[in-house]
XYZ file of C-alpha atoms in Angstrom:
783
model
C 47.170 -70.347 -90.297
C 49.918 -68.208 -88.996
C 52.502 -70.102 -86.957
C 55.417 -68.436 -85.348
C 58.701 -70.235 -86.406
C 60.125 -72.345 -83.581
C 63.867 -72.778 -83.030
C 65.582 -76.085 -82.544
C 64.639 -77.761 -79.294
C 67.134 -78.316 -76.632
C 67.406 -81.737 -75.089
C 65.940 -82.040 -71.522
C 69.207 -83.113 -69.932
C 70.551 -79.708 -69.370
C 67.447 -78.517 -67.692
C 67.386 -81.700 -65.457
C 70.928 -81.553 -64.214
C 70.381 -78.237 -62.412
C 66.959 -78.922 -61.010
C 66.579 -79.425 -57.241
C 63.085 -80.185 -56.058
C 62.187 -80.390 -52.373
C 65.826 -81.679 -51.637
C 65.758 -84.328 -54.427
C 67.090 -84.259 -57.981
C 64.474 -84.182 -60.689
C 65.038 -87.167 -63.032
C 63.292 -88.082 -66.171
C 60.988 -91.109 -66.429
C 62.084 -94.314 -68.076
C 59.160 -94.281 -70.539
C 60.174 -95.241 -74.035
C 59.594 -92.673 -76.744
C 56.270 -93.313 -78.615
C 56.319 -94.471 -82.202
C 56.325 -91.806 -84.793
C 53.076 -90.697 -86.414
C 51.570 -92.505 -89.410
C 48.697 -91.841 -91.776
C 45.303 -93.158 -91.305
C 45.182 -92.741 -87.471
C 41.873 -92.973 -85.648
C 42.950 -89.969 -83.493
C 42.591 -87.920 -86.702
C 38.944 -88.581 -86.650
C 38.525 -87.087 -83.156
C 37.259 -83.501 -82.925
C 37.814 -82.359 -79.199
C 35.757 -79.174 -79.970
C 32.431 -81.239 -80.215
C 30.408 -80.025 -77.308
C 32.210 -76.796 -76.502
C 29.148 -74.802 -77.547
C 25.461 -74.708 -76.480
C 26.195 -76.136 -72.927
C 27.829 -79.378 -73.962
C 30.483 -78.238 -71.521
C 33.226 -80.432 -72.927
C 36.909 -79.258 -73.075
C 39.305 -79.186 -76.011
C 42.588 -79.457 -74.078
C 45.127 -82.179 -73.589
C 44.758 -85.244 -71.405
C 45.421 -88.944 -71.532
C 42.845 -91.664 -70.741
C 41.440 -91.175 -67.213
C 44.395 -88.856 -66.474
C 44.537 -86.731 -63.302
C 45.524 -83.772 -65.411
C 43.256 -82.196 -68.044
C 45.268 -79.166 -69.317
C 42.842 -76.963 -71.228
C 42.006 -73.258 -71.949
C 39.454 -71.281 -69.958
C 37.649 -68.655 -71.682
C 35.225 -67.257 -69.029
C 32.508 -69.951 -69.179
C 31.627 -71.359 -65.673
C 32.857 -74.837 -66.744
C 36.017 -73.682 -68.592
C 35.829 -73.300 -72.331
C 33.029 -71.998 -74.536
C 33.610 -71.938 -78.324
C 31.646 -68.666 -78.632
C 34.155 -66.711 -76.584
C 37.397 -65.218 -77.901
C 39.636 -64.661 -74.757
C 41.600 -67.119 -73.025
C 42.179 -66.513 -69.212
C 44.616 -69.280 -68.777
C 45.408 -72.911 -69.337
C 44.288 -74.690 -66.229
C 45.169 -78.191 -65.010
C 41.822 -79.701 -63.941
C 38.527 -80.016 -65.948
C 35.656 -82.555 -66.041
C 33.939 -83.390 -69.415
C 30.506 -82.037 -69.755
C 29.650 -81.124 -66.089
C 26.752 -78.683 -65.416
C 28.547 -76.408 -62.934
C 31.876 -74.900 -62.469
C 34.379 -77.405 -61.069
C 38.298 -77.447 -61.273
C 39.995 -74.902 -63.372
C 42.968 -75.007 -60.821
C 46.114 -73.003 -61.635
C 45.353 -71.185 -64.850
C 48.642 -70.346 -66.430
C 48.996 -67.857 -69.172
C 52.092 -66.561 -71.130
C 52.160 -62.696 -71.599
C 54.768 -60.110 -72.535
C 55.598 -56.813 -70.973
C 55.297 -55.435 -67.455
C 52.934 -57.495 -65.108
C 50.396 -55.015 -64.002
C 47.006 -56.876 -63.880
C 46.386 -59.808 -61.505
C 42.716 -60.562 -62.432
C 42.655 -63.154 -65.230
C 39.436 -61.529 -66.692
C 41.497 -58.450 -67.348
C 44.810 -59.953 -68.521
C 43.134 -62.516 -70.615
C 44.528 -62.812 -74.212
C 42.423 -62.688 -77.441
C 42.477 -65.589 -79.742
C 40.895 -66.749 -83.024
C 39.561 -70.226 -83.898
C 41.379 -69.778 -87.174
C 44.632 -70.220 -85.226
C 43.626 -73.090 -82.985
C 43.941 -76.826 -83.174
C 43.259 -79.751 -80.983
C 43.537 -83.528 -81.128
C 43.710 -86.246 -78.429
C 46.523 -85.339 -76.098
C 47.382 -82.192 -77.877
C 46.112 -78.504 -78.052
C 47.661 -75.392 -79.581
C 46.542 -71.749 -80.021
C 48.008 -68.512 -81.439
C 47.212 -65.700 -79.029
C 46.642 -62.194 -80.056
C 49.672 -61.240 -78.216
C 51.840 -62.977 -80.795
C 52.451 -66.000 -78.536
C 51.925 -69.550 -79.531
C 50.721 -71.868 -76.736
C 50.836 -75.752 -76.938
C 49.528 -78.246 -74.357
C 50.104 -81.960 -73.863
C 49.834 -84.247 -70.893
C 50.953 -87.440 -69.081
C 48.909 -89.166 -66.460
C 49.659 -86.741 -63.671
C 51.280 -83.879 -65.411
C 50.590 -81.180 -67.938
C 53.212 -79.933 -70.156
C 53.062 -76.465 -71.970
C 55.294 -75.044 -74.551
C 55.238 -71.249 -75.299
C 56.854 -69.592 -78.367
C 57.280 -65.946 -77.708
C 58.134 -62.983 -79.809
C 61.629 -61.794 -79.383
C 61.636 -59.880 -76.079
C 63.284 -59.640 -72.749
C 59.911 -59.440 -71.000
C 58.409 -62.863 -71.772
C 56.259 -63.917 -68.736
C 54.427 -66.898 -67.411
C 51.777 -66.168 -64.995
C 50.707 -68.927 -62.466
C 47.356 -68.009 -60.953
C 46.682 -69.756 -57.724
C 43.860 -67.677 -56.505
C 41.350 -67.868 -59.431
C 39.603 -71.147 -60.561
C 36.179 -72.401 -61.909
C 35.179 -73.408 -58.350
C 35.491 -71.059 -55.228
C 39.144 -70.861 -54.163
C 39.174 -70.660 -50.528
C 42.824 -70.092 -50.058
C 46.036 -70.514 -51.937
C 49.888 -70.605 -51.332
C 52.609 -70.022 -53.898
C 56.307 -70.456 -53.377
C 59.133 -70.021 -55.880
C 61.660 -72.731 -55.001
C 64.487 -71.789 -57.365
C 64.956 -70.167 -60.655
C 63.026 -73.067 -62.446
C 60.525 -74.346 -60.109
C 57.312 -73.024 -58.412
C 54.883 -74.973 -56.196
C 51.361 -74.118 -55.039
C 48.752 -75.445 -52.707
C 45.195 -74.540 -53.701
C 42.109 -75.115 -51.313
C 38.884 -75.152 -53.257
C 35.169 -75.817 -52.795
C 31.984 -75.954 -54.736
C 30.143 -77.748 -57.377
C 26.729 -76.107 -58.147
C 26.927 -75.062 -54.484
C 29.296 -75.026 -51.592
C 30.916 -78.363 -50.550
C 33.558 -79.536 -48.164
C 36.915 -78.163 -49.126
C 39.698 -80.174 -50.871
C 43.234 -79.284 -51.671
C 45.278 -79.750 -54.836
C 49.065 -79.322 -54.754
C 51.150 -78.513 -57.759
C 54.713 -78.116 -58.749
C 55.739 -76.497 -62.054
C 59.326 -76.902 -63.552
C 60.657 -75.013 -66.396
C 63.170 -76.269 -68.845
C 65.266 -73.078 -68.558
C 65.864 -70.612 -65.699
C 63.809 -67.416 -65.509
C 65.706 -64.118 -65.409
C 63.566 -62.681 -62.681
C 60.246 -63.473 -60.887
C 57.723 -62.296 -58.355
C 54.487 -62.835 -56.789
C 51.106 -60.975 -56.578
C 48.578 -60.737 -53.731
C 45.262 -58.936 -54.424
C 46.234 -56.049 -56.628
C 49.892 -55.713 -55.428
C 52.533 -57.184 -57.684
C 55.949 -57.521 -55.914
C 59.015 -58.298 -57.938
C 61.617 -60.546 -56.165
C 58.996 -61.922 -53.714
C 59.356 -65.759 -53.257
C 56.278 -66.544 -51.246
C 52.623 -65.363 -51.134
C 49.501 -66.749 -49.483
C 45.894 -65.477 -49.556
C 42.432 -66.329 -48.258
C 39.760 -65.759 -50.724
C 41.697 -63.315 -52.878
C 43.832 -63.235 -55.957
C 47.283 -64.758 -55.582
C 49.885 -65.963 -57.834
C 53.484 -66.064 -59.193
C 55.033 -64.616 -62.335
C 58.285 -65.699 -63.940
C 60.058 -63.732 -66.652
C 62.292 -65.091 -69.480
C 64.680 -63.482 -72.151
C 63.311 -64.788 -75.491
C 65.358 -62.257 -77.625
C 67.274 -65.215 -79.182
C 65.742 -68.414 -77.705
C 62.079 -67.967 -77.972
C 60.633 -71.185 -76.606
C 59.764 -71.934 -72.901
C 58.523 -75.305 -71.708
C 56.900 -75.978 -68.341
C 55.679 -79.330 -66.799
C 53.146 -79.023 -63.924
C 52.542 -82.095 -61.779
C 49.490 -82.573 -59.563
C 48.777 -84.259 -56.288
C 45.668 -84.529 -54.000
C 47.913 -85.645 -51.179
C 50.684 -83.153 -50.532
C 53.622 -81.320 -51.959
C 55.811 -84.369 -51.790
C 53.291 -86.224 -53.916
C 53.377 -83.562 -56.566
C 57.344 -83.669 -56.623
C 57.258 -87.524 -56.929
C 54.720 -87.344 -59.742
C 56.998 -84.706 -61.538
C 60.158 -86.890 -61.027
C 58.270 -89.982 -62.369
C 56.540 -88.468 -65.343
C 58.450 -85.251 -66.073
C 61.748 -84.637 -67.696
C 60.930 -85.333 -71.254
C 60.618 -82.778 -74.008
C 57.191 -81.510 -75.080
C 57.484 -83.428 -78.506
C 58.170 -86.734 -76.787
C 55.355 -86.290 -74.350
C 52.844 -85.321 -77.120
C 54.013 -88.273 -79.202
C 53.300 -90.611 -76.297
C 49.960 -89.136 -75.470
C 48.928 -89.517 -79.077
C 50.054 -93.153 -79.082
C 48.206 -93.940 -75.966
C 44.936 -92.560 -77.419
C 45.529 -94.369 -80.628
C 45.848 -97.609 -78.800
C 42.498 -96.924 -76.943
C 40.639 -96.009 -80.015
C 41.977 -98.987 -81.930
C 39.957 -101.277 -79.557
C 36.870 -100.547 -81.601
C 37.224 -100.518 -85.380
C 34.093 -99.300 -87.145
C 33.754 -99.835 -90.896
C 31.107 -98.335 -93.300
C 29.133 -95.307 -92.505
C 29.581 -91.744 -93.607
C 32.801 -89.709 -92.713
C 30.614 -87.499 -90.340
C 29.317 -90.549 -88.533
C 32.849 -92.060 -88.095
C 33.956 -88.641 -86.861
C 31.259 -88.192 -84.340
C 31.638 -91.873 -83.323
C 35.264 -91.737 -82.573
C 34.907 -88.352 -80.872
C 32.409 -89.874 -78.620
C 34.484 -92.985 -77.986
C 37.388 -90.543 -77.016
C 35.164 -88.626 -74.537
C 34.076 -91.875 -72.920
C 37.588 -92.472 -71.791
C 38.054 -89.074 -70.041
C 36.734 -89.984 -66.628
C 36.808 -91.166 -63.806
C 40.296 -89.933 -63.076
C 43.390 -91.140 -61.437
C 43.439 -90.017 -57.845
C 46.487 -91.775 -56.468
C 50.116 -90.628 -56.843
C 52.806 -92.654 -58.353
C 53.676 -94.151 -54.988
C 49.965 -95.222 -54.518
C 49.165 -92.664 -51.979
C 45.790 -90.922 -52.168
C 43.657 -88.684 -49.886
C 40.499 -90.611 -48.829
C 37.197 -89.200 -48.143
C 38.046 -89.284 -44.529
C 40.694 -86.644 -45.412
C 43.516 -89.069 -44.362
C 46.230 -90.314 -46.415
C 46.003 -93.942 -47.631
C 47.859 -96.134 -50.097
C 46.392 -98.102 -52.887
C 48.097 -101.665 -53.190
C 47.605 -103.632 -56.231
C 45.145 -101.213 -57.989
C 44.905 -97.574 -59.015
C 42.726 -95.282 -57.043
C 40.185 -93.349 -59.037
C 38.134 -90.301 -58.190
C 35.405 -88.015 -59.719
C 32.090 -89.930 -59.716
C 29.052 -88.552 -61.691
C 27.195 -91.621 -60.830
C 23.640 -90.414 -61.597
C 24.844 -90.085 -65.215
C 27.345 -92.646 -65.872
C 25.674 -95.722 -64.335
C 23.262 -95.832 -67.310
C 25.887 -96.021 -70.168
C 29.511 -95.075 -69.508
C 30.048 -97.585 -66.733
C 28.935 -100.472 -69.019
C 30.870 -99.179 -72.024
C 34.094 -99.144 -69.883
C 33.424 -102.670 -68.408
C 33.669 -103.889 -72.062
C 36.497 -101.735 -73.301
C 38.505 -101.046 -70.142
C 37.614 -103.785 -67.747
C 40.843 -103.634 -65.837
C 40.492 -99.910 -65.142
C 36.691 -100.527 -64.460
C 37.735 -102.952 -61.724
C 39.836 -100.477 -60.096
C 37.171 -97.930 -60.165
C 34.775 -100.208 -58.524
C 37.460 -101.032 -55.812
C 37.981 -97.194 -55.411
C 34.241 -96.814 -54.629
C 34.662 -99.697 -52.035
C 37.506 -97.760 -50.416
C 35.345 -94.711 -50.178
C 32.870 -96.689 -48.324
C 35.544 -98.356 -46.020
C 37.242 -95.010 -45.249
C 34.418 -92.559 -44.886
C 31.673 -94.934 -43.765
C 29.431 -94.580 -46.929
C 29.401 -95.069 -50.547
C 29.385 -92.022 -52.942
C 26.735 -90.254 -54.885
C 28.479 -87.570 -56.870
C 32.117 -87.294 -55.601
C 34.620 -84.808 -56.686
C 38.316 -85.240 -55.706
C 38.331 -86.096 -52.131
C 34.875 -84.858 -51.176
C 31.112 -85.705 -51.632
C 28.981 -83.085 -53.415
C 25.652 -84.758 -53.071
C 24.630 -83.528 -56.534
C 21.657 -85.205 -58.079
C 19.400 -87.729 -56.403
C 18.373 -91.318 -55.955
C 20.690 -94.262 -55.371
C 23.076 -94.389 -58.397
C 25.973 -96.109 -56.727
C 23.872 -99.478 -56.505
C 23.585 -100.103 -60.256
C 27.144 -98.839 -60.693
C 28.477 -101.432 -58.447
C 26.049 -104.254 -59.261
C 26.946 -103.627 -62.970
C 30.707 -104.208 -61.968
C 29.615 -107.385 -60.277
C 27.599 -108.646 -63.041
C 30.474 -108.017 -65.571
C 32.784 -110.144 -63.370
C 34.899 -107.202 -62.130
C 34.516 -107.800 -58.492
C 35.881 -111.273 -58.044
C 37.172 -111.615 -54.479
C 35.228 -108.477 -53.325
C 31.665 -109.614 -53.873
C 30.717 -109.773 -50.231
C 32.379 -106.440 -49.395
C 30.532 -104.732 -52.205
C 27.212 -106.401 -51.114
C 27.686 -105.270 -47.553
C 28.226 -101.684 -48.593
C 25.307 -101.589 -50.831
C 23.041 -103.216 -48.314
C 23.925 -100.831 -45.678
C 23.244 -98.004 -48.141
C 19.852 -99.601 -49.225
C 18.610 -100.263 -45.779
C 19.712 -97.101 -43.923
C 20.778 -93.476 -44.067
C 24.259 -91.929 -43.332
C 24.847 -90.345 -40.005
C 23.887 -86.728 -39.528
C 27.500 -85.692 -39.047
C 28.720 -87.337 -42.296
C 28.902 -85.487 -45.625
C 26.806 -87.998 -47.778
C 23.120 -87.950 -47.995
C 22.659 -91.491 -49.311
C 19.106 -92.410 -49.710
C 17.898 -89.321 -47.928
C 14.299 -90.320 -47.920
C 14.883 -93.898 -46.961
C 12.985 -93.676 -43.624
C 9.740 -92.892 -45.467
C 10.578 -95.207 -48.375
C 10.969 -98.112 -46.283
C 7.846 -97.365 -44.229
C 5.486 -96.293 -46.927
C 7.022 -97.540 -50.125
C 7.606 -94.180 -51.704
C 9.938 -91.102 -51.071
C 7.560 -88.090 -50.390
C 7.793 -84.911 -52.367
C 8.173 -82.219 -49.694
C 8.490 -78.768 -51.437
C 10.739 -76.345 -49.803
C 12.003 -78.696 -47.087
C 15.265 -77.280 -45.379
C 18.297 -79.186 -46.741
C 20.261 -80.811 -43.834
C 23.389 -81.109 -45.886
C 24.771 -79.388 -49.107
C 23.701 -80.710 -52.430
C 20.386 -81.900 -53.912
C 17.689 -83.319 -51.809
C 15.661 -86.493 -52.563
C 12.529 -84.782 -50.986
C 12.779 -82.116 -53.683
C 12.295 -84.820 -56.254
C 10.375 -87.543 -54.383
C 8.649 -89.152 -57.418
C 11.902 -89.720 -59.351
C 13.735 -90.694 -56.167
C 11.129 -93.433 -55.623
C 11.752 -94.707 -59.230
C 15.571 -94.533 -58.537
C 15.329 -96.391 -55.329
C 13.160 -99.140 -56.928
C 15.450 -99.589 -59.794
C 18.368 -99.987 -57.443
C 16.420 -102.352 -55.223
C 15.845 -104.544 -58.288
C 19.466 -104.667 -59.242
C 20.542 -105.407 -55.607
C 18.027 -108.190 -55.477
C 19.711 -109.868 -58.395
C 23.197 -109.579 -56.700
C 21.767 -110.793 -53.337
C 20.274 -113.978 -54.997
C 23.437 -114.683 -56.810
C 25.355 -114.540 -53.563
C 22.879 -116.811 -51.747
C 21.211 -114.002 -49.648
C 17.777 -115.247 -50.267
C 15.947 -113.488 -47.705
C 17.489 -110.141 -48.678
C 16.819 -111.019 -52.463
C 13.123 -111.470 -51.681
C 12.810 -108.331 -49.743
C 14.676 -106.133 -52.401
C 12.692 -107.833 -55.077
C 9.493 -106.763 -53.320
C 10.804 -103.261 -52.894
C 11.635 -103.130 -56.664
C 7.933 -102.962 -57.198
C 7.580 -99.657 -55.274
C 7.372 -97.873 -58.582
C 3.744 -98.925 -58.427
C 3.223 -96.836 -55.251
C 3.459 -93.577 -57.253
C 1.300 -94.602 -60.168
C -1.865 -92.544 -60.306
C -4.606 -94.545 -61.989
C -6.695 -91.385 -62.523
C -3.979 -90.090 -64.872
C -2.206 -93.208 -65.997
C 1.194 -91.777 -65.071
C 3.504 -91.682 -62.253
C 2.849 -88.864 -59.779
C 4.525 -87.396 -56.750
C 2.982 -88.077 -53.497
C 3.329 -85.748 -50.355
C 4.123 -86.772 -46.803
C 0.627 -87.700 -46.088
C 0.479 -89.985 -49.154
C -1.806 -87.843 -51.311
C -0.941 -87.255 -54.937
C 0.381 -83.760 -55.350
C 1.317 -81.292 -58.016
C -0.406 -80.823 -61.534
C -2.289 -83.863 -62.708
C -1.066 -83.004 -66.198
C 1.997 -85.259 -66.679
C 3.783 -82.715 -68.697
C 3.523 -80.179 -65.887
C 4.331 -82.650 -63.098
C 6.318 -81.875 -60.061
C 8.691 -83.935 -58.006
C 10.817 -85.376 -60.933
C 14.455 -84.455 -61.114
C 15.215 -82.888 -64.483
C 12.263 -84.381 -66.187
C 8.472 -84.937 -66.223
C 6.292 -87.851 -65.616
C 6.125 -88.423 -69.307
C 9.852 -88.916 -69.424
C 10.219 -90.946 -66.192
C 7.357 -93.347 -67.004
C 9.739 -95.530 -68.944
C 12.383 -95.760 -66.284
C 11.485 -98.988 -64.714
C 14.095 -101.319 -66.292
C 13.622 -103.867 -63.545
C 10.024 -104.556 -64.589
C 9.110 -103.199 -68.038
C 6.157 -105.614 -68.293
C 4.814 -104.647 -65.029
C 4.955 -100.980 -66.123
C 3.374 -101.712 -69.423
C 0.632 -103.546 -67.420
C -0.133 -100.421 -65.519
C -0.389 -98.340 -68.645
C -3.069 -100.765 -69.977
C -1.045 -103.429 -71.984
C 1.131 -103.453 -75.080
C -1.159 -101.792 -77.466
C -1.740 -98.930 -75.149
C 1.909 -98.619 -74.276
C 2.866 -98.679 -78.040
C 0.308 -95.769 -78.538
C 1.896 -93.879 -75.824
C 5.345 -94.505 -76.985
C 4.595 -93.489 -80.507
C 3.167 -90.088 -79.195
C 6.040 -89.636 -76.767
C 8.588 -89.995 -79.794
C 6.291 -88.231 -82.319
C 6.801 -91.359 -84.379
C 4.705 -90.476 -87.405
C 6.878 -87.163 -87.690
C 10.015 -89.214 -86.990
C 9.354 -91.602 -89.952
C 8.730 -88.704 -92.354
C 11.791 -86.592 -91.133
C 14.000 -88.156 -88.464
C 16.523 -85.317 -88.086
C 13.937 -82.528 -88.116
C 11.809 -84.300 -85.589
C 14.878 -84.702 -83.320
C 15.737 -81.015 -83.613
C 12.426 -79.341 -83.656
C 10.064 -81.690 -81.702
C 12.277 -83.476 -79.206
C 14.886 -80.883 -78.402
C 13.885 -77.572 -77.093
C 17.221 -76.194 -75.752
C 20.081 -77.526 -73.678
C 18.276 -77.342 -70.330
C 14.654 -77.964 -71.393
C 14.056 -80.530 -68.822
C 10.608 -79.691 -67.579
C 7.157 -79.092 -69.106
C 7.339 -81.556 -71.992
C 5.542 -84.573 -73.104
C 8.277 -85.660 -75.665
C 11.469 -87.613 -75.622
C 14.444 -85.729 -74.229
C 17.460 -87.511 -75.923
C 19.842 -85.058 -74.114
C 19.207 -86.027 -70.534
C 19.686 -89.180 -68.474
C 16.099 -90.165 -67.504
C 15.258 -90.793 -71.240
C 18.473 -92.797 -72.208
C 16.820 -96.177 -71.983
C 13.409 -94.911 -73.317
C 13.920 -95.909 -76.958
C 14.670 -99.577 -76.091
C 11.181 -99.897 -74.439
C 9.917 -101.072 -77.778
C 11.874 -104.170 -77.357
C 9.439 -105.117 -74.650
C 6.305 -104.064 -76.408
C 6.708 -106.368 -79.459
C 7.881 -103.669 -81.841
C 11.729 -103.738 -81.809
C 12.073 -102.157 -85.261
C 10.855 -98.822 -83.674
C 13.749 -98.910 -81.247
C 16.037 -98.650 -84.322
C 13.969 -95.827 -85.808
C 14.126 -93.780 -82.585
C 17.827 -94.518 -81.979
C 18.943 -93.715 -85.465
C 16.957 -90.447 -85.328
C 18.648 -89.553 -82.065
C 22.074 -90.202 -83.498
C 21.603 -87.384 -85.905
C 21.866 -85.065 -82.936
C 25.558 -85.955 -82.719
C 27.465 -83.799 -85.242
C 31.018 -82.836 -86.109
C 30.918 -79.420 -84.644
C 31.031 -77.264 -81.466
C 27.236 -77.775 -81.042
C 27.341 -81.471 -81.848
C 26.530 -82.753 -78.371
C 23.029 -83.390 -76.958
C 23.283 -81.324 -73.826
C 25.848 -81.806 -71.035
C 28.103 -84.822 -71.788
C 28.330 -85.584 -68.058
C 31.648 -87.264 -67.920
C 31.079 -89.345 -70.969
C 27.344 -90.398 -70.413
C 26.038 -88.997 -73.556
C 29.079 -90.020 -75.581
C 28.871 -93.648 -74.356
C 25.178 -93.649 -75.354
C 26.189 -92.706 -78.830
C 28.894 -95.407 -78.975
C 26.747 -98.169 -77.719
C 23.806 -97.211 -79.758
C 25.940 -97.058 -82.962
C 27.369 -100.518 -82.285
C 23.753 -101.767 -81.603
C 24.395 -103.230 -78.129
C 22.930 -101.153 -75.332
C 22.526 -101.769 -71.395
C 18.805 -101.760 -71.221
C 18.903 -102.876 -67.592
C 21.695 -100.895 -66.010
C 23.254 -102.824 -63.112
C 22.627 -106.187 -64.673
C 24.237 -108.206 -67.459
C 21.532 -107.524 -70.021
C 22.184 -105.789 -73.363
C 19.437 -104.745 -75.774
C 19.869 -105.023 -79.482
C 19.171 -102.559 -82.220
C 20.500 -102.195 -85.879
C 24.224 -100.888 -85.852
C 24.922 -97.633 -87.460
C 27.990 -99.226 -89.242
C 28.237 -102.191 -91.523
C 30.888 -103.856 -89.218
C 32.397 -103.079 -85.774
C 35.336 -105.049 -84.590
C 35.857 -104.845 -80.775
C 38.907 -106.020 -79.078
C 38.229 -107.458 -75.606
C 40.560 -107.966 -72.661
C 41.049 -111.867 -72.512
C 41.401 -111.640 -68.780
C 37.666 -110.957 -68.668
C 36.499 -111.982 -72.159
C 38.306 -115.191 -73.080
C 37.443 -115.000 -76.671
C 39.315 -111.593 -76.956
C 37.023 -110.028 -79.479
C 33.427 -109.516 -80.762
C 32.426 -108.517 -84.299
C 29.093 -106.935 -84.874
C 28.068 -106.775 -88.501
C 25.142 -105.552 -90.483
C 26.024 -105.732 -94.268
C 24.214 -103.207 -96.301
C 22.940 -101.222 -93.240
C 21.931 -97.712 -94.347
C 19.328 -94.936 -93.569
C 16.880 -96.979 -95.659
C 17.832 -100.561 -95.008
C 17.955 -100.411 -91.251
C 15.423 -102.951 -90.142
C 16.616 -106.294 -88.713
C 15.355 -109.265 -90.700
C 17.219 -111.888 -88.637
C 20.189 -112.315 -86.439
C 22.773 -114.857 -85.586
C 25.213 -115.326 -82.646
C 28.225 -117.324 -83.873
C 26.046 -118.548 -86.755
C 23.345 -119.730 -84.521
C 19.755 -118.111 -84.814
C 19.230 -115.309 -82.389
C 15.602 -114.344 -82.052
C 15.971 -112.610 -78.647
C 16.297 -108.780 -78.722
C 19.068 -108.991 -76.105
C 22.232 -110.617 -75.206
C 23.702 -111.448 -71.795
C 27.408 -110.721 -70.816
C 28.029 -114.478 -70.882
C 26.899 -114.408 -74.556
C 29.488 -111.734 -75.279
C 32.140 -113.766 -73.338
C 31.536 -116.849 -75.282
C 30.766 -115.413 -78.872
C 32.918 -114.009 -81.506
C 30.264 -112.678 -83.819
C 26.918 -111.121 -83.865
C 25.541 -110.643 -87.234
C 22.376 -108.991 -88.595
C 20.492 -109.292 -91.846
C 18.797 -106.041 -92.547
C 16.283 -104.820 -94.972
C 14.131 -101.848 -95.900
C 10.956 -102.650 -93.895
C 10.175 -104.079 -90.419
C 10.089 -107.787 -90.023
C 8.753 -110.317 -87.369
C 12.327 -110.589 -85.828
C 12.187 -110.114 -82.014
C 8.428 -109.710 -81.754
C 7.497 -112.735 -79.757
C 6.981 -112.159 -76.061
C 9.773 -114.502 -75.169
C 12.177 -112.465 -77.329
C 11.968 -109.320 -74.980
C 14.441 -108.645 -72.191
C 13.048 -110.378 -69.102
C 11.876 -108.643 -65.974
C 14.105 -109.198 -63.059
C 13.194 -111.783 -60.540
């Protein structure tokens, strides 16, 4: 690997002394320097390039857990980085891991040399090679074809870049405020002094237009630039200090003399509130050298990953496991500034007191896996995330569905916020806020947002409450931007019913018995779309007639899936769903067909790749398991309820083979850690089979031992060890299980079990056993 020699770094003090920012003096943060690196770090097992090809849509750049800033290269792919491309347009400050549409990409920054003549980042993009590229948690570097080395690292609210230039008096840094991954509506740039530039970028869009939001940035350099200018459209103006544009290219360029001192460092702070917020974030978190920031970021990540120590398993499994664990901590993201201020969904400034405000809510995805994993491994942050959702309701009048920054996008369907918040409640994260959360969820479950508000909520709730199902109305005009429940009436019905079941449990716990009975009854509405003539769920039109093809593999009205895939998504009442199919024997035959079980036993990896998976977006026209999309995430655990729990392990372990240590090693979009969390939980052998409750299904761990450190404020024992001595590809069947030494015949645990126990141990063997096969061993239906 060619690496340009780097001269000795200057200390930050000289740069700080001269820096004036918005009338204040920039001072370094008081954070202690991180410990030096040591061998055997878990961060060394993480490969940030996993999922950067074949539409995993992850990013390889630098961030810290849940950080506001995700500083990463953009190559021209609509979500940022694609491993198959070989030009970098810039290193931008905002990315979301695994989203399906362009979002973020604000302020792409690129070092160049020579005269500044091009203003379109698609034209001035720099070539690069993966042979000269490296990434690890909190750090990214690349050698550009222009002879420049770029390095990235981050704090919670800042991104830090270091460039090592060739010897030249025309070393430039381009700050592009007018181009991003979303639609940039307008931008402003201002060069404040010979080290500092600020911007305001107004953007919109995620899969389609949304309400606008504004992100403010301030970038401070560790040395003065010799000259500078701006561009607007195609016009480059040297000496210009300000530029603004509406729907056009716009930016600033800064020039440095690197004939003797070849490094330039820049720190960019973000705020979703105002320019003052960005300045405050820079003062609080800026002022340290690149190396100090990078070491601190690495230590932060090491501390996170050390919360789960896996022993045994292959090197490849360990690498994919810790890479998945890493991605599980990337979102949601801090939305409040260091002074606690944030922009609410009412577009007004608020202040978080006693908690950190978070934003970016891919709830249709994360309520199934990632929310539960974070409740175990990051309960304090999970509490603040839940409180943030409650603030959204209090300030905007409604709970979110798919929120980005300060706005609702209405992407995806159903009612995902209910199981997200009931999970927080069931995990003990809402103490003191139980009734507030319940009121917000009850309002959402029993009504619809006003016409003049952005959220769509349960869009088809009028019909659902009247008839028991959301109708599938093909081609119905959308009243608001985003997805429509009417376009996916069958799956929306299942999602509503699931949420009703979870809300019934919360209502009963809080003593709202009449509500509990009503929601419990509504949780049975999945039956309203079961077609006895086909034996599958099926969409119904506004008149109540079943509609669309009768073939369940060709069904309509299901969001990103078919009736085959959605038939198992009744976690509130698996026994009832099994009864509709015709009983356990019929259900097991259908499950075996769905998973191609005979082929799976013969060759698990081949079945996963050639029978199950048919492309990153093959959501429709299939009668087989789709392990790369959310509707099927719980499906392998259905066997726990049909008396054949060993088959859950067979299917789960086959699906785990899809996670590999390479750019294509993700199963579809990661969706803000959803798929990664599935991998982590399934590898540990403890999975949330009823999302929104305190029930965790069991399967054979992929490792011989996993030691989990738990926060004693929420889990008094402080740890849980899951062990399966001798577990392997052949010896993968549970023969018996013990919880703190006591016999555990049930195929599930509760959160109280996890709080009270220190160990869950499995005895495994080479063939299925009778463990967990009795009816009383299965996860119970709700209510």
